[in-house]
Short mmCIF file of C-alpha atoms in Angstrom, two decimals:
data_model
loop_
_atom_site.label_atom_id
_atom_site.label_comp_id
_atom_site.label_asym_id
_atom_site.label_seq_id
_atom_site.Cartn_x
_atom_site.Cartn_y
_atom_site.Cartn_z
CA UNK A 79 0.00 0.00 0.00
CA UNK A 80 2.65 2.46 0.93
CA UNK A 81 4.75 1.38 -2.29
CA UNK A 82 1.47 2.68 -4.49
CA UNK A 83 1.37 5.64 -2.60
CA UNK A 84 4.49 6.70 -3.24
CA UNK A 85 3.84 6.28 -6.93
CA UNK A 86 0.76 8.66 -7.11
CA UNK A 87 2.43 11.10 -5.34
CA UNK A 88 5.21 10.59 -8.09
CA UNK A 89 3.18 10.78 -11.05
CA UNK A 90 0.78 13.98 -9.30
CA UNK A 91 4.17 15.87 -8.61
CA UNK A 92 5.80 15.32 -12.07
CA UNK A 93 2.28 16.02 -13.60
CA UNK A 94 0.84 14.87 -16.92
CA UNK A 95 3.01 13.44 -20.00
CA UNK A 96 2.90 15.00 -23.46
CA UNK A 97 3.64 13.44 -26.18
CA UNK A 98 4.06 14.37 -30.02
CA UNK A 99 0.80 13.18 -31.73
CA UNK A 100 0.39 13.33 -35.21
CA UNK A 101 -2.64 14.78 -36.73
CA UNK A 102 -4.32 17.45 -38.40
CA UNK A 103 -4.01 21.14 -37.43
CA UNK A 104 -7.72 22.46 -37.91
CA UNK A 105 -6.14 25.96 -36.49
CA UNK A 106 -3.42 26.30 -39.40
CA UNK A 107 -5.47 26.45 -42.47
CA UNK A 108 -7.82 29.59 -41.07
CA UNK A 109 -4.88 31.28 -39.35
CA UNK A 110 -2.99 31.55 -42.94
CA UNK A 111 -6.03 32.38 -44.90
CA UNK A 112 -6.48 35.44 -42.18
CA UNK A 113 -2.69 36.70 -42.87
CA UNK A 114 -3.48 36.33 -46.37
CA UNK A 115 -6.72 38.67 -46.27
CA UNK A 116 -4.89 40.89 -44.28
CA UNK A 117 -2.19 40.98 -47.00
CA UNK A 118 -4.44 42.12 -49.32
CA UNK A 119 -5.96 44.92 -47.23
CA UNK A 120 -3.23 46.39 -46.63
CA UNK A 121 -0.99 48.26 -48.74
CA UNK A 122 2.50 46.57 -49.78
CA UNK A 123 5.47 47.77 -47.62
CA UNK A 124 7.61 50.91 -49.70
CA UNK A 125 10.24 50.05 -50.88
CA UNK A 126 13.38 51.55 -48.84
CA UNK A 127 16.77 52.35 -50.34
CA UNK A 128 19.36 49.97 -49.75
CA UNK A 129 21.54 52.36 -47.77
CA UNK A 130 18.98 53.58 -45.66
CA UNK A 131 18.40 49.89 -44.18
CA UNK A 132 20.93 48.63 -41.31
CA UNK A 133 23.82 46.97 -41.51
CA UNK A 134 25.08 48.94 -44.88
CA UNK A 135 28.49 50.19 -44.79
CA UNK A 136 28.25 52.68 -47.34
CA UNK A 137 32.51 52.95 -47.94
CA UNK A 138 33.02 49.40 -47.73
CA UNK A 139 30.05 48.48 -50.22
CA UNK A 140 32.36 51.16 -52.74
CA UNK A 141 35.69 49.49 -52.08
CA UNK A 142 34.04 46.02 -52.70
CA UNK A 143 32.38 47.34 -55.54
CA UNK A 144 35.75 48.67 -57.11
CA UNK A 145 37.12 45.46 -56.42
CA UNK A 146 34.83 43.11 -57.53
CA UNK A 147 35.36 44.78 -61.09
CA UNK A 148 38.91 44.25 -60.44
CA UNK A 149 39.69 48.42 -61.66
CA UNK A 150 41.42 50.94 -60.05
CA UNK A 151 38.61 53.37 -59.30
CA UNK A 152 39.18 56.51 -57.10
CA UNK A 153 37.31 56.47 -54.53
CA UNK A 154 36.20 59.91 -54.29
CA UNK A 155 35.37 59.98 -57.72
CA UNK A 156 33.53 56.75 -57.70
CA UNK A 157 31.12 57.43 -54.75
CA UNK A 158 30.36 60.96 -56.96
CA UNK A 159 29.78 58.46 -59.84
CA UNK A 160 26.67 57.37 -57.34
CA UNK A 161 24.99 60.66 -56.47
CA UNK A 162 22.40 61.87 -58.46
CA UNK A 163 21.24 65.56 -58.38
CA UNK A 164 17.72 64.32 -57.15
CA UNK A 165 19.90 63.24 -53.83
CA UNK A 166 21.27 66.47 -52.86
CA UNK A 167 18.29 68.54 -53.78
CA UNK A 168 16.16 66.07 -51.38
CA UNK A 169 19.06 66.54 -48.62
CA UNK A 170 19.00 70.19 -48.62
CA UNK A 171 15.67 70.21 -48.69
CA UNK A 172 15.25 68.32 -45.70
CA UNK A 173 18.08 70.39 -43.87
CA UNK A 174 15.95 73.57 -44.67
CA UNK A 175 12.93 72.37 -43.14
CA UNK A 176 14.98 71.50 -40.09
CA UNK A 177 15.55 75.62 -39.64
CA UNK A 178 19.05 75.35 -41.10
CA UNK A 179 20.02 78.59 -42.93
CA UNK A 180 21.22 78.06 -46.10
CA UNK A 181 24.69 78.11 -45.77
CA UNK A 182 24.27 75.35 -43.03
CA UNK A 183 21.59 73.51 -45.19
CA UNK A 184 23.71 73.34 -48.25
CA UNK A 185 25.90 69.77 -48.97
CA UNK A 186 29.07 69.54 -49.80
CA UNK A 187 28.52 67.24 -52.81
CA UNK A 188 28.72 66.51 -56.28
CA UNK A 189 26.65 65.27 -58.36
CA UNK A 190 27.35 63.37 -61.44
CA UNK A 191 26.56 64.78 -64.22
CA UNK A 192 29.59 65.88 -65.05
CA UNK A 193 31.36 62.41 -64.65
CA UNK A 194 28.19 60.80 -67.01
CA UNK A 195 28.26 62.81 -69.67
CA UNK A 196 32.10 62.32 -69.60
CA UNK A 197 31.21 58.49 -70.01
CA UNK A 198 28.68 59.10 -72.31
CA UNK A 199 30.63 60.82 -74.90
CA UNK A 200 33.61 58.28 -74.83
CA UNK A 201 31.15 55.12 -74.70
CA UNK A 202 29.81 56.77 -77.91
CA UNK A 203 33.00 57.58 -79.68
CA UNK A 204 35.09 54.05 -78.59
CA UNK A 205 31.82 51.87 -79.51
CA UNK A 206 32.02 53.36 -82.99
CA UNK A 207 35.78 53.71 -83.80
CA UNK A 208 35.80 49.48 -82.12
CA UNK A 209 33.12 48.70 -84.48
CA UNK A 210 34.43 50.46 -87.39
CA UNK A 211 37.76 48.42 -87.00
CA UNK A 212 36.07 45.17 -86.78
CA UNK A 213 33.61 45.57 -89.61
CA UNK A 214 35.22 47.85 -91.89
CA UNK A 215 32.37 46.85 -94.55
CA UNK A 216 29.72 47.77 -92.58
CA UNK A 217 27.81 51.24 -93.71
CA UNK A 218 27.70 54.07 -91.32
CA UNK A 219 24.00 53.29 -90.93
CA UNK A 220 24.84 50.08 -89.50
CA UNK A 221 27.70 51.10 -87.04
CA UNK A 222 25.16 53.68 -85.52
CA UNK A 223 22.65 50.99 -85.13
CA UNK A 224 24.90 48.79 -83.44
CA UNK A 225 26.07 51.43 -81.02
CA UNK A 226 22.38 52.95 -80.52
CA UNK A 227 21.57 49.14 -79.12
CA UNK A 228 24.56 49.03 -76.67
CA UNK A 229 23.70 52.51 -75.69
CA UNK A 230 20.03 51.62 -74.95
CA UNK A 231 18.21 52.34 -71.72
CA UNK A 232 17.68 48.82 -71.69
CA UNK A 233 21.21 46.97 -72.31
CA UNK A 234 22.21 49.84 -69.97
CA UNK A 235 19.87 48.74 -67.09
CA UNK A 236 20.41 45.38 -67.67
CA UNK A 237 24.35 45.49 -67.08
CA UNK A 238 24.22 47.79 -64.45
CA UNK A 239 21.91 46.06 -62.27
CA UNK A 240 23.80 42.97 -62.83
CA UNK A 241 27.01 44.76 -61.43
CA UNK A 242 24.98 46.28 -58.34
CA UNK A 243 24.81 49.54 -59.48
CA UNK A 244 21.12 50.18 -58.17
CA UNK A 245 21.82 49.59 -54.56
CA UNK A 246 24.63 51.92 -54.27
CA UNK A 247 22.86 55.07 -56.62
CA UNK A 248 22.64 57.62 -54.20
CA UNK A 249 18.94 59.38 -55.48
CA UNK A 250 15.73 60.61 -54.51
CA UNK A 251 13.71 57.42 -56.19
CA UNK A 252 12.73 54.18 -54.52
CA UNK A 253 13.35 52.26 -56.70
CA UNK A 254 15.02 53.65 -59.08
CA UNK A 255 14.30 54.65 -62.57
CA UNK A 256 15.91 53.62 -65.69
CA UNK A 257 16.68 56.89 -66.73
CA UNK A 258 18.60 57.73 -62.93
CA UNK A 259 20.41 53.81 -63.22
CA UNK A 260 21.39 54.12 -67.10
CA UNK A 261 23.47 58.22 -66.06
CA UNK A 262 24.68 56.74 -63.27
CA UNK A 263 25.97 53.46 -65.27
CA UNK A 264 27.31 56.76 -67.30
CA UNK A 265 28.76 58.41 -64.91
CA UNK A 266 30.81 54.88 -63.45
CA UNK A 267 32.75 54.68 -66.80
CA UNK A 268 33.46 58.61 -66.29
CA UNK A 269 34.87 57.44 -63.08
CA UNK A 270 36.98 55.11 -64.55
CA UNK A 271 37.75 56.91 -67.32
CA UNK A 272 38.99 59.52 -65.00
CA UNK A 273 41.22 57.12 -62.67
CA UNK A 274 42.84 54.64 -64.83
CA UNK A 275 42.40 56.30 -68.32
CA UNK A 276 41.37 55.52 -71.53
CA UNK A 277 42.56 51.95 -72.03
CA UNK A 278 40.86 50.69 -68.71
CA UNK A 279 37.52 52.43 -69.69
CA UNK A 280 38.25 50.79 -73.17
CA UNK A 281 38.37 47.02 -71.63
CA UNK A 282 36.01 47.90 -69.13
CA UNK A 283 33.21 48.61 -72.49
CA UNK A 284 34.19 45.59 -74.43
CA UNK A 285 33.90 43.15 -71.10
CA UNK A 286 30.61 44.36 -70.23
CA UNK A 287 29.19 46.36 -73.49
CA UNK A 288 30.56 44.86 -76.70
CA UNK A 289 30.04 41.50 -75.25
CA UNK A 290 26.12 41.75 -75.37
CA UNK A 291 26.58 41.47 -79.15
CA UNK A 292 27.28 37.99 -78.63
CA UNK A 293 24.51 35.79 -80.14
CA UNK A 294 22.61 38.83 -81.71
CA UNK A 295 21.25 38.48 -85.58
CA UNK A 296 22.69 41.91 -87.64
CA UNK A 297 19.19 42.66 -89.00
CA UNK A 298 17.44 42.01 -85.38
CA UNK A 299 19.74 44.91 -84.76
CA UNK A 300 19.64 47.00 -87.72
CA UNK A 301 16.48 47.71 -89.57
CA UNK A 302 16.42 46.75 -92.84
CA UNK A 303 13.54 47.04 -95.08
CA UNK A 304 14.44 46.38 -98.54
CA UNK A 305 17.30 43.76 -98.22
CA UNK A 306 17.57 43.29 -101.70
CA UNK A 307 18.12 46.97 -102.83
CA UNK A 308 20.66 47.50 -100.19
CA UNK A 309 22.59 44.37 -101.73
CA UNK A 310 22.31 45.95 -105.10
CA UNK A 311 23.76 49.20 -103.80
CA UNK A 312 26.68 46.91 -102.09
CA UNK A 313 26.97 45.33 -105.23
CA UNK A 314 27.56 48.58 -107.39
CA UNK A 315 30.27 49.97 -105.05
CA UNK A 316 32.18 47.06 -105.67
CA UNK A 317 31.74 47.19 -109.45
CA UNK A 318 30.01 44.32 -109.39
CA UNK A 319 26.58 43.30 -111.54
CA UNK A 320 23.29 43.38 -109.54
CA UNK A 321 22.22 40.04 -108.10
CA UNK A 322 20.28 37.08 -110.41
CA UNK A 323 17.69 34.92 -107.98
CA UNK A 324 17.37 31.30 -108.70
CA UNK A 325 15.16 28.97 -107.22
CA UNK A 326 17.62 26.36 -105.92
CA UNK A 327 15.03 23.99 -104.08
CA UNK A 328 11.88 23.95 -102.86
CA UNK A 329 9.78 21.06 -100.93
CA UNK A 330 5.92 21.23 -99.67
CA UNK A 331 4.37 23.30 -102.36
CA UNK A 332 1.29 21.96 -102.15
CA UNK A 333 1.05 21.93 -98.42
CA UNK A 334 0.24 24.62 -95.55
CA UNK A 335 3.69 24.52 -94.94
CA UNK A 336 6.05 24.80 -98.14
CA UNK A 337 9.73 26.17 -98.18
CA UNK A 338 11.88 27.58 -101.07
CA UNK A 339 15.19 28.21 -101.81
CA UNK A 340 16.32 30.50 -103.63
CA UNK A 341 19.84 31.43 -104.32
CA UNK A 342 21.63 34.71 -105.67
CA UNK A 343 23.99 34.34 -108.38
CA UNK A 344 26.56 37.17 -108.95
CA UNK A 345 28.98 36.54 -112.21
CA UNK A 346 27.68 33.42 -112.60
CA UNK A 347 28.85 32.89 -109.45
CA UNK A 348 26.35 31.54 -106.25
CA UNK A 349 26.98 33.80 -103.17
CA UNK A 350 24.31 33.07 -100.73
CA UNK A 351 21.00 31.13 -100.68
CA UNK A 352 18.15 31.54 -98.19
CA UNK A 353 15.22 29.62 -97.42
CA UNK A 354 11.66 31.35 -96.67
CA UNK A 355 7.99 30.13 -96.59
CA UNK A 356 7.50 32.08 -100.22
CA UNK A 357 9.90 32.80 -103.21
CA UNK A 358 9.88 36.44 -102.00
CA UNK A 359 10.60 36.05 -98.82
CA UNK A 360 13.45 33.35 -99.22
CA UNK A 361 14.46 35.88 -101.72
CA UNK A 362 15.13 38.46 -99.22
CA UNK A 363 16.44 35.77 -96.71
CA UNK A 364 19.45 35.35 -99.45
CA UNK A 365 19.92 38.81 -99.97
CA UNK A 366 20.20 39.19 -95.93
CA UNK A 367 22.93 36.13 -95.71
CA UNK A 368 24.97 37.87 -98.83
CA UNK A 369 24.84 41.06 -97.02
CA UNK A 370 25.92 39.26 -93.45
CA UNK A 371 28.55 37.59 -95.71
CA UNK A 372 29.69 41.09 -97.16
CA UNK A 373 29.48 42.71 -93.39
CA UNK A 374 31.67 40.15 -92.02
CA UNK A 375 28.84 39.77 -89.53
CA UNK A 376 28.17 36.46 -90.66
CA UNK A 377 26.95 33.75 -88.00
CA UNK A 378 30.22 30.90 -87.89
CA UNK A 379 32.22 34.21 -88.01
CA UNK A 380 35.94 34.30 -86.16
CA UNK A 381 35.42 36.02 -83.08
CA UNK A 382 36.77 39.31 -81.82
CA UNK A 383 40.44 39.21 -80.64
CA UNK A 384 40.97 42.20 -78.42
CA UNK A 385 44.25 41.00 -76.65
CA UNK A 386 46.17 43.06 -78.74
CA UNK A 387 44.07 46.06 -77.01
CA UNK A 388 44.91 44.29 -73.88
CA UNK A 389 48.70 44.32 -74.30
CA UNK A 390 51.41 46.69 -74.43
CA UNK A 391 52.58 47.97 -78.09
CA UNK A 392 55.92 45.43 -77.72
CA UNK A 393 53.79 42.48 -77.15
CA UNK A 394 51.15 43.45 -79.93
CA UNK A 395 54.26 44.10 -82.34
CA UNK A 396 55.56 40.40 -81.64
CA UNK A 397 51.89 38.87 -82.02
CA UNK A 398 51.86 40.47 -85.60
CA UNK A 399 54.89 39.40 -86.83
CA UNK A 400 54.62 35.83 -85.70
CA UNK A 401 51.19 36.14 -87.25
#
C-alpha cells in the first residue's frame, strides 16, 4: 500500500506526460487564410533604399564594388559616380525644413553629371571607332545601329543592375528609374575613365558592353527594309553586276507549310542562298545572308580578338609578326 502511494504522489508531482501526436491542425489552415486577407488589405510595404536599411556600410560596399570589377577606381570619384542631383536637392531640402540657414543647409557634394556625360561621350566615340575596326564593310548606318543598341536604356539597365549599381545610386527614387540607373551606369565609366584612363575604360566597355553582341542576328539589330536593294547598292560599289535569284530547291508546295530556296547568283557565281515560306521572302532571306557575308557579320564568323588592345605595343608588335 505504501509502495502505491508513493507512486501517485510521483506521477501527481511530475504532472501529466505529453507526447508528439500526429494529426491534423484544424487551427493552421484559417490562421494563414487570415494573414493572407490581411495581406491584401493592406498596402505593400515601400520600398526603402538599400543604404537607408541597417547593416550597410556605405565605404566598404564602394571598395568592394571597385574590387569586384577588379579596376582601379578613385574612390572619391567613384562614390560621386553614385549621387544623383535628385539626392542632394532632397538633402537640402530636408536640412531647410529642419531651420538650417542656407549656408548650413547646403551639402558639400557633387553630383554626377559631369562624370556621365564624360562616359557618355567616350562610350559613344570608342563603340564606334571598335566597331568600325572590326567591320570595316559595314555602312555608317549600320555602325550607328549597333552602337544605338549598346547605348540603350535597356542593355544599360540590364548590365548595371547585374554589377549592383542600383543599390549603391545615391537618389531621390525608390526604386530607381531607368533613366537615374542608365546616367549613373554613365557616370561609373566617367569614373573610370577619370582614374585609370582611356585603355581601362576601353576594356572595361568591351567586357561588359561589346560582349552583349554575342549571339545577336545583324538585322534584329539594324532595320532593314528592302534587303535586296541594299545588296544591289553593295553590289555597285564594288563594281560588281546586280544580283540574279534562282530557285535552288523547294519542298511542300502543295502543303500549308512549303519552303523555297532561292539562291543569288553574282557573275555566274552563287553567293548566298536563303530559305523562306515564299519565293519572296526566301528571296530576301538570301539577300540578308549575302549582305551578313559582305558585313563580315556572318553567323560561324571568327570572333573578336581584343588582346592586342589588352597588351602593351611590344607584345602586340611580336603577335603580328609571328602572325
Amino acid at each position: 500500500m505504501s509502495s502505491l502511494l508513493s507512486c501517485v504522489r510521483c506521477v501527481a508531482l511530475l504532472g501529466p506526460w505529453y507526447t508528439q501526436v500526429r494529426g491534423v491542425k484544424r487551427w493552421l489552415r484559417p490562421y494563414l487564410m487570415m494573414l493572407e486577407r490581411k495581406k491584401r488589405l493592406e498596402e505593400p510595404p515601400k520600398p526603402v533604399p538599400r543604404y537607408q536599411q541597417p547593416h550597410f556600410d556605405y565605404h566598404a560596399e564602394i571598395v568592394a564594388f571597385s574590387k569586384r570589377l577588379n579596376e582601379s577606381f578613385s574612390t572619391d570619384l567613384l562614390k560621386t559616380a553614385f549621387v544623383n542631383h535628385s539626392y542632394v536637392v532632397k538633402e537640402e531640402k530636408e536640412r531647410s525644413e529642419l531651420g538650417l540657414d542656407n549656408e548650413t543647409a547646403s551639402l558639400n557634394l557633387q553630383d554626377n553629371r559631369e562624370l556621365a556625360q564624360h562616359g557618355l561621350d567616350f562610350t559613344v566615340s570608342y563603340l564606334t571607332s571598335t566597331i568600325q575596326q572590326a567591320f570595316p564593310n559595314l555602312p555608317t548606318v549600320g555602325v550607328k545601329s549597333l552602337v544605338d543598341y549598346l547605348t540603350c536604356q535597356q542593355v544599360l539597365c540590364h548590365i548595371a543592375k547585374h554589377l549592383g549599381v542600383e543599390d549603391l545610386t545615391l537618389t531621390s527614387e525608390c526604386p530607381v528609374s531607368p533613366e537615374t540607373l542608365q546616367s549613373t551606369f554613365y557616370g561609373v565609366i566617367g569614373a573610370l575613365l577619370q582614374s585609370s584612363g582611356a585603355n581601362a575604360a576601353g576594356i572595361f566597355l568591351q567586357d561588359f558592353l561589346i560582349s552583349q553582341l554575342i549571339g545577336k542576328d545583324l538585322f534584329d539589330i539594324w532595320s532593314v527594309m528592302d534587303p535586296m536593294t541594299l545588296l544591289v547598292e553593295q553590289l555597285s560599289k564594288r563594281n560588281l553586276p546586280p544580283p540574279e535569284p534562282r530557285l535552288t530547291k523547294q519542298s511542300g508546295a502543295s502543303t500549308v507549310l512549303p519552303v523555297y530556296f532561292v539562291g543569288l547568283y553574282c557573275n555566274k557565281q552563287l553567293i548566298a542562298e536563303g530559305p523562306g515560306e515564299t519565293i519572296f521572302a526566301a528571296e530576301e532571306e538570301a539577300a540578308r545572308v549575302a549582305l551578313r557575308k559582305m558585313f563580315g557579320f556572318a553567323e560561324n564568323r571568327r570572333p573578336w580578338d581584343h588582346s592586342t588592345s589588352r597588351q602593351g605595343t611590344e607584345d602586340s608588335a611580336t603577335l603580328d609578326s609571328v602572325c
